[in-house]
XYZ file of C-alpha atoms in Angstrom:
465
model
C 43.735 -5.686 21.585
C 41.887 -4.200 18.736
C 38.506 -5.285 18.756
C 36.596 -7.480 16.141
C 32.714 -6.860 14.992
C 31.074 -9.854 15.755
C 29.607 -10.518 12.422
C 32.979 -11.366 11.505
C 33.912 -13.438 14.536
C 31.004 -15.709 13.989
C 32.344 -16.679 10.678
C 35.825 -17.477 12.241
C 37.176 -20.918 12.396
C 40.549 -20.127 14.070
C 40.092 -21.934 17.009
C 42.638 -20.906 20.101
C 43.164 -17.499 18.626
C 42.917 -14.678 21.268
C 40.273 -12.039 20.159
C 38.352 -8.885 21.032
C 34.859 -8.085 21.144
C 32.664 -5.423 22.127
C 29.068 -4.775 22.788
C 25.880 -4.468 24.334
C 24.759 -7.183 26.708
C 21.568 -8.678 25.454
C 21.133 -11.699 28.281
C 22.984 -13.202 31.108
C 22.192 -17.092 32.391
C 24.337 -19.328 34.215
C 25.322 -20.820 37.528
C 27.130 -19.342 40.521
C 30.385 -20.647 39.012
C 29.863 -20.218 35.173
C 28.003 -17.272 33.482
C 26.743 -17.290 29.721
C 26.741 -13.807 28.544
C 24.907 -13.394 24.892
C 26.845 -10.168 23.582
C 25.752 -8.103 20.085
C 27.373 -4.975 18.501
C 24.849 -4.325 16.321
C 26.722 -5.847 13.497
C 24.266 -8.806 12.746
C 21.136 -10.420 14.120
C 23.307 -13.288 15.884
C 24.828 -12.861 19.285
C 27.871 -14.468 20.307
C 28.122 -15.965 23.498
C 30.935 -14.958 25.972
C 31.358 -18.123 28.173
C 33.083 -16.617 32.017
C 34.083 -18.109 34.667
C 32.889 -16.464 37.798
C 35.506 -17.427 40.150
C 38.316 -16.936 37.857
C 37.382 -13.712 36.808
C 35.652 -12.360 39.787
C 32.132 -12.080 41.238
C 32.969 -8.321 41.419
C 33.850 -7.952 37.945
C 30.848 -9.783 37.020
C 28.308 -8.290 39.255
C 27.240 -4.919 36.815
C 27.502 -7.251 33.669
C 23.366 -7.189 32.969
C 21.326 -6.670 30.425
C 21.843 -3.343 28.607
C 25.422 -2.927 29.809
C 28.468 -2.336 27.300
C 31.599 -4.523 28.023
C 34.469 -5.368 26.210
C 35.776 -8.923 26.324
C 39.195 -10.378 25.921
C 39.258 -14.008 25.333
C 39.895 -17.341 22.936
C 38.017 -18.066 20.216
C 36.747 -22.004 20.820
C 33.911 -24.517 19.132
C 30.792 -23.774 20.800
C 29.309 -27.178 22.152
C 25.720 -25.559 22.566
C 23.183 -25.528 19.381
C 22.569 -22.458 17.308
C 26.264 -21.091 17.348
C 29.500 -22.461 15.601
C 31.671 -20.431 17.790
C 31.866 -19.033 21.342
C 34.538 -16.867 23.544
C 36.134 -18.299 26.690
C 36.470 -15.413 28.583
C 40.070 -14.074 29.953
C 39.446 -10.674 30.635
C 35.791 -8.171 30.951
C 35.875 -4.435 31.024
C 32.370 -2.645 31.321
C 32.612 0.338 29.427
C 29.109 1.244 30.570
C 26.344 0.143 33.396
C 22.643 -0.239 32.774
C 20.826 -0.423 36.221
C 18.585 -3.291 35.530
C 15.742 -1.797 37.595
C 15.505 1.386 35.461
C 16.628 -0.334 31.664
C 13.674 -0.480 29.828
C 14.875 -3.344 27.159
C 14.695 -6.194 29.305
C 14.574 -9.875 28.139
C 10.358 -9.947 27.736
C 9.247 -8.847 24.447
C 8.060 -5.614 23.908
C 5.505 -3.801 21.515
C 6.280 -2.129 18.533
C 4.234 1.137 20.234
C 6.170 1.129 23.357
C 9.410 0.802 21.418
C 8.319 4.062 19.572
C 8.297 5.809 22.652
C 11.955 4.870 23.345
C 13.275 5.472 19.879
C 16.415 6.330 21.148
C 17.035 2.771 22.582
C 15.237 0.566 19.789
C 18.073 0.146 17.564
C 19.497 -2.470 20.568
C 16.822 -4.638 19.991
C 16.612 -7.472 17.397
C 13.847 -5.997 15.575
C 15.066 -2.714 14.763
C 18.863 -3.883 14.260
C 17.648 -6.011 11.394
C 15.248 -3.081 9.966
C 18.025 -0.692 10.136
C 20.505 -3.117 8.562
C 18.321 -3.847 5.832
C 17.494 0.265 5.494
C 21.200 0.791 4.939
C 21.539 -1.928 2.326
C 18.701 -0.602 0.590
C 20.306 2.595 0.658
C 23.605 1.331 -0.757
C 21.736 -0.888 -3.729
C 19.920 2.106 -4.967
C 23.083 4.148 -5.374
C 24.759 1.518 -7.079
C 21.569 0.618 -9.333
C 21.907 4.162 -10.608
C 25.920 4.429 -10.655
C 26.069 1.384 -12.636
C 23.546 2.469 -15.066
C 25.405 5.870 -15.777
C 23.050 7.823 -13.940
C 24.218 10.913 -11.757
C 23.121 11.800 -8.251
C 22.194 15.402 -8.059
C 21.332 17.292 -4.888
C 18.284 19.084 -4.930
C 17.259 21.773 -2.340
C 15.498 21.290 0.717
C 14.182 24.473 1.202
C 12.495 25.618 -1.670
C 9.563 28.321 -2.983
C 7.837 26.225 -5.020
C 5.132 23.423 -4.511
C 6.015 20.771 -6.623
C 2.745 19.031 -6.041
C 0.454 22.270 -5.965
C -0.868 20.823 -2.874
C -0.285 23.327 -0.016
C 0.653 20.896 2.350
C 4.237 22.338 2.921
C 5.820 23.066 5.986
C 7.255 26.816 6.212
C 10.726 27.859 6.706
C 10.955 31.522 8.456
C 12.698 33.797 10.523
C 9.921 35.942 11.197
C 8.963 36.673 14.798
C 5.668 34.626 14.796
C 4.295 36.814 17.833
C 4.744 39.818 15.677
C 3.895 39.589 11.833
C 3.443 42.284 9.867
C 0.578 42.348 7.364
C -0.585 44.356 4.220
C -3.613 45.945 3.749
C -5.405 42.667 2.775
C -4.001 40.678 5.968
C -1.491 38.689 3.935
C 2.099 38.257 5.676
C 4.645 40.555 4.003
C 7.790 38.333 3.820
C 9.841 41.363 3.014
C 12.066 41.255 5.745
C 12.226 37.385 5.984
C 15.379 35.624 5.200
C 14.626 34.693 2.031
C 12.560 37.740 1.204
C 9.687 35.577 0.220
C 7.779 32.697 1.546
C 9.830 29.618 1.820
C 9.307 25.913 2.847
C 10.572 22.551 3.286
C 10.776 20.844 -0.069
C 7.823 17.976 -0.972
C 9.972 16.790 -3.692
C 13.193 17.244 -5.533
C 11.757 16.477 -9.253
C 11.252 19.723 -10.692
C 14.975 20.637 -9.647
C 15.974 16.797 -10.972
C 14.231 17.799 -14.494
C 16.528 20.837 -14.947
C 19.592 18.436 -14.294
C 18.322 15.947 -16.510
C 17.956 18.472 -19.184
C 21.850 19.088 -19.081
C 23.041 15.638 -17.454
C 20.712 13.743 -19.461
C 20.064 10.928 -16.582
C 20.212 12.028 -12.978
C 18.516 10.613 -9.405
C 17.970 12.517 -6.192
C 17.954 10.507 -2.803
C 16.874 12.764 0.163
C 14.866 13.948 2.970
C 11.137 15.577 1.752
C 8.613 17.121 4.066
C 4.373 16.813 3.998
C 2.242 19.007 6.507
C -0.260 16.169 5.426
C -2.579 15.886 8.958
C -2.538 11.627 8.730
C -1.677 9.477 11.450
C -2.004 6.261 9.057
C 0.540 3.588 9.043
C 1.621 4.491 5.960
C 2.252 8.592 6.154
C 4.919 10.597 7.713
C 5.821 14.116 7.659
C 9.387 13.581 7.196
C 10.695 10.601 4.723
C 13.018 10.009 1.974
C 12.514 9.783 -1.605
C 14.237 8.631 -4.625
C 13.608 10.471 -7.840
C 15.124 9.456 -11.106
C 14.770 11.609 -14.349
C 15.754 10.541 -17.777
C 16.100 12.786 -20.624
C 14.519 11.367 -24.010
C 13.009 8.688 -22.324
C 9.089 8.001 -22.746
C 6.111 6.726 -20.283
C 6.931 3.028 -21.512
C 10.928 3.641 -20.725
C 9.866 4.826 -17.519
C 7.756 1.810 -16.626
C 10.892 -0.498 -17.735
C 13.227 1.625 -15.299
C 10.774 1.753 -12.602
C 10.482 -2.529 -12.801
C 14.274 -2.875 -13.193
C 15.157 -0.945 -10.093
C 12.742 -2.341 -7.717
C 13.589 -5.660 -8.750
C 17.150 -4.997 -7.835
C 16.546 -3.866 -4.817
C 14.299 -6.750 -3.629
C 17.035 -8.956 -5.156
C 19.720 -7.025 -3.508
C 17.805 -7.323 -0.318
C 17.778 -11.001 -0.825
C 21.179 -11.388 -1.534
C 22.773 -8.865 1.370
C 20.165 -9.144 4.095
C 18.838 -12.791 4.268
C 19.128 -13.344 8.019
C 17.786 -9.954 9.059
C 14.650 -11.353 6.565
C 14.129 -14.422 8.048
C 14.254 -12.981 11.445
C 11.607 -10.576 10.717
C 9.760 -13.146 8.884
C 9.501 -15.675 12.138
C 8.291 -12.555 13.966
C 6.173 -10.684 11.990
C 5.287 -11.925 8.852
C 5.862 -15.794 7.770
C 5.369 -14.726 4.294
C 7.741 -12.219 3.843
C 10.612 -14.052 2.053
C 8.155 -16.105 -0.459
C 6.570 -12.311 -1.130
C 10.036 -10.974 -2.143
C 10.907 -13.920 -4.029
C 7.552 -13.675 -6.049
C 7.901 -9.847 -6.942
C 11.007 -11.261 -9.317
C 9.494 -14.293 -11.098
C 7.261 -12.522 -13.011
C 6.654 -9.396 -15.263
C 4.512 -6.362 -13.460
C 1.328 -5.890 -15.344
C 0.872 -3.003 -17.375
C -3.003 -1.793 -16.842
C -4.288 1.708 -17.959
C -6.347 3.135 -15.170
C -9.744 2.784 -17.289
C -9.190 -0.917 -17.373
C -8.396 -1.290 -13.451
C -11.719 0.893 -12.858
C -13.803 -1.727 -15.056
C -12.146 -4.452 -12.690
C -12.994 -3.014 -9.805
C -16.631 -2.074 -10.686
C -16.927 -5.653 -11.864
C -15.869 -6.487 -8.235
C -18.431 -4.618 -7.158
C -21.297 -6.230 -9.138
C -19.966 -9.188 -7.959
C -20.513 -8.437 -4.302
C -17.047 -7.160 -3.096
C -17.338 -4.571 -0.878
C -14.945 -1.351 -0.770
C -14.738 1.757 1.935
C -14.575 4.271 -0.940
C -16.404 4.485 -4.372
C -15.415 3.327 -7.289
C -15.783 5.487 -10.411
C -14.096 6.990 -13.288
C -12.173 9.995 -12.089
C -11.757 8.521 -8.583
C -8.440 8.814 -7.169
C -7.928 5.306 -6.004
C -7.655 4.063 -2.587
C -4.813 1.894 -1.225
C -8.092 -0.918 -0.809
C -8.539 -0.685 -4.524
C -4.809 -0.622 -5.488
C -4.376 -3.666 -3.156
C -7.547 -5.407 -4.621
C -5.930 -5.128 -8.238
C -2.855 -6.487 -6.947
C -3.911 -9.222 -4.370
C -7.050 -10.509 -5.722
C -7.025 -10.143 -9.075
C -3.787 -10.556 -10.696
C -1.716 -11.703 -7.992
C 1.469 -9.623 -8.761
C 2.484 -6.352 -9.223
C 0.466 -4.043 -11.502
C 1.914 -0.671 -13.184
C -1.419 1.295 -13.511
C -1.124 4.105 -16.218
C -3.086 6.864 -17.721
C -4.697 8.829 -14.975
C -7.595 11.374 -15.414
C -5.650 14.464 -15.411
C -7.491 16.093 -12.692
C -6.472 13.699 -9.875
C -2.783 14.314 -11.239
C 0.251 16.731 -10.947
C 0.498 19.574 -13.293
C 3.684 18.499 -15.089
C 2.403 15.157 -16.648
C 2.130 14.826 -20.165
C -1.581 14.748 -21.462
C -2.712 12.224 -23.796
C -4.233 12.737 -27.171
C -7.687 12.145 -25.498
C -7.470 15.217 -23.938
C -8.774 13.715 -20.811
C -5.676 11.315 -19.384
C -2.195 11.683 -18.770
C 0.771 9.250 -19.235
C 0.850 8.853 -15.577
C 2.288 5.427 -13.899
C 1.808 4.141 -10.345
C 3.645 0.879 -9.194
C 1.044 -1.236 -7.344
C 2.448 -3.619 -4.646
C 1.247 -6.036 -2.359
C 0.658 -5.164 1.342
C 1.367 -1.410 0.089
C -0.554 -0.404 -2.422
C 0.963 2.551 -4.450
C 5.039 2.233 -3.928
C 6.015 4.518 -6.714
C 4.633 7.131 -8.606
C 5.635 8.816 -12.239
C 4.998 10.156 -15.126
C 6.236 11.056 -18.470
C 6.703 15.105 -18.427
C 4.729 17.660 -20.089
C 7.467 19.257 -23.046
C 4.971 21.702 -24.680
C 5.360 25.001 -23.037
C 1.821 25.941 -23.923
C 0.361 23.071 -22.253
C 2.123 23.415 -19.339
C 1.256 27.055 -18.682
C -2.405 26.429 -19.143
C -2.314 23.287 -17.193
C -0.372 25.728 -14.303
C -2.635 28.352 -14.357
C -5.856 25.795 -14.323
C -4.386 24.388 -10.877
C -3.772 28.280 -9.645
C 0.106 27.468 -9.270
C 1.733 31.222 -9.138
C 3.274 31.809 -12.271
C 6.153 33.661 -10.762
C 7.358 30.843 -8.728
C 7.567 28.518 -12.155
C 9.404 31.163 -14.710
C 12.617 28.931 -14.167
C 10.848 25.506 -14.997
C 8.949 27.032 -17.873
C 12.308 27.878 -19.235
C 13.312 24.737 -19.703
C 10.434 24.077 -22.178
C 11.377 27.220 -24.267
C 15.506 26.443 -24.469
C 15.792 23.046 -26.003
C 13.122 21.301 -24.415
C 12.813 17.381 -24.944
C 10.801 14.344 -24.112
C 11.511 13.051 -20.421
C 10.256 11.307 -17.730
C 10.941 10.051 -14.159
C 9.503 8.493 -10.906
C 9.639 8.882 -7.230
C 9.871 5.652 -4.678
C 9.073 6.508 -1.231
C 12.031 5.102 0.462
C 10.012 4.071 3.539
C 7.460 2.575 1.834
C 9.929 0.515 0.071
C 11.201 -0.588 3.197
C 7.827 -1.671 4.347
C 8.026 -4.015 1.587
C 11.531 -5.392 2.162
C 10.887 -5.667 5.888
C 7.652 -6.844 6.521
C 6.773 -4.201 8.956
C 3.180 -2.780 9.049
C 3.632 0.603 10.132
C 6.001 2.896 8.040
C 7.065 4.412 11.561
C 9.197 1.500 12.144
C 11.094 1.695 9.361
C 13.041 4.976 9.742
C 14.996 5.910 12.957
C 13.056 8.935 14.289
C 9.142 9.304 13.024
C 8.076 12.591 12.533
C 4.014 12.442 12.587
C 1.282 14.751 13.588
C 1.967 16.011 17.219
C 4.978 13.806 17.547
C 8.526 14.982 16.987
C 10.666 13.600 19.808
C 14.273 12.881 19.830
């Protein structure tokens, strides 16, 4: 018999119909005559109850049906007499596809800490918590593609291996085929890359933005969605060494259109989650964050605040003057910390904020300079519980200004010739932003640590699985 996903079976009302389900045993309880098996196949947060007559099926058949075992069940769909479910299956036949030794299987009925589950990340998708998180992750990825496709954007694949540092920060993982035990160096002690695979120093990308800009100059509106890598030695709950980025780039857009697109985009994703993942969101809300559903809905109700950086600094300085204490200092020119961003969102405005017009010294070389010569047309979208969730800008289209900024930041000009060409041949105003996928998932799931919204987190001293 062809199997049916449990999510579909739970919605059926064809009582008496023969069905087949396959999945993993969450729990087993009962008496010597009847066993009640909670089965889950990952398609839904809800289990289906299997009612098994031990005398009829045989004790030997049911003995290996323990927590963690994988089984196939043929039976009749009946209306459930118990609370919490509409239907259940009266088993006619059970086949054990894979056993799980109850003495060594680490996922028992008792609760497990998130820290422990990170140590067994190969098994945590079988838990209710991570089943919910990863179903939401899928839905958010689907929503992102649908949002851009429906608006005429083209999905553009940018390289994972690159010879340029988009952010100019130098926190990149190198890619090499050189023998690290016998590196050839020149007279100055610098590594010679002539014999390397690419003939030059290459790294894993920190962003697909620069290549996305190139595509926008020919296709008009594009977006990237792929893995990015940063060798930042940080163990905070908001940082990963490998994560996913969504980066739209739009020709002829300025900073205002960029802000409008970012707000529309993120509201669309939140609405999609509420419309398509409500069972999982409610489960996570009950387990971890009782305000999750209300917080998601609140994002949809009001326009995001548009706030210049200078005004934001004044608000924070006023808060300090009135006795509020921040760990990091507040002054014009400071790169705001998460505590500053969250104060603006959670304490002052009580809604998301788009902070604009940052000092150019704390922003990337490619951001368009304002007429004051001190600030750039940058924008960061700040969210409750998260801080910065989106960062973007109008891009500098002036060739001479861009060259000057590249030199000021000591970025090798030889690596940027192709990027500068777009300012020489048919330059146009354009803008874009980057959304850290995992930070969006932190907000939508209510999880507190970014390591718990990606299947296999990569962090300092951690590259298991």
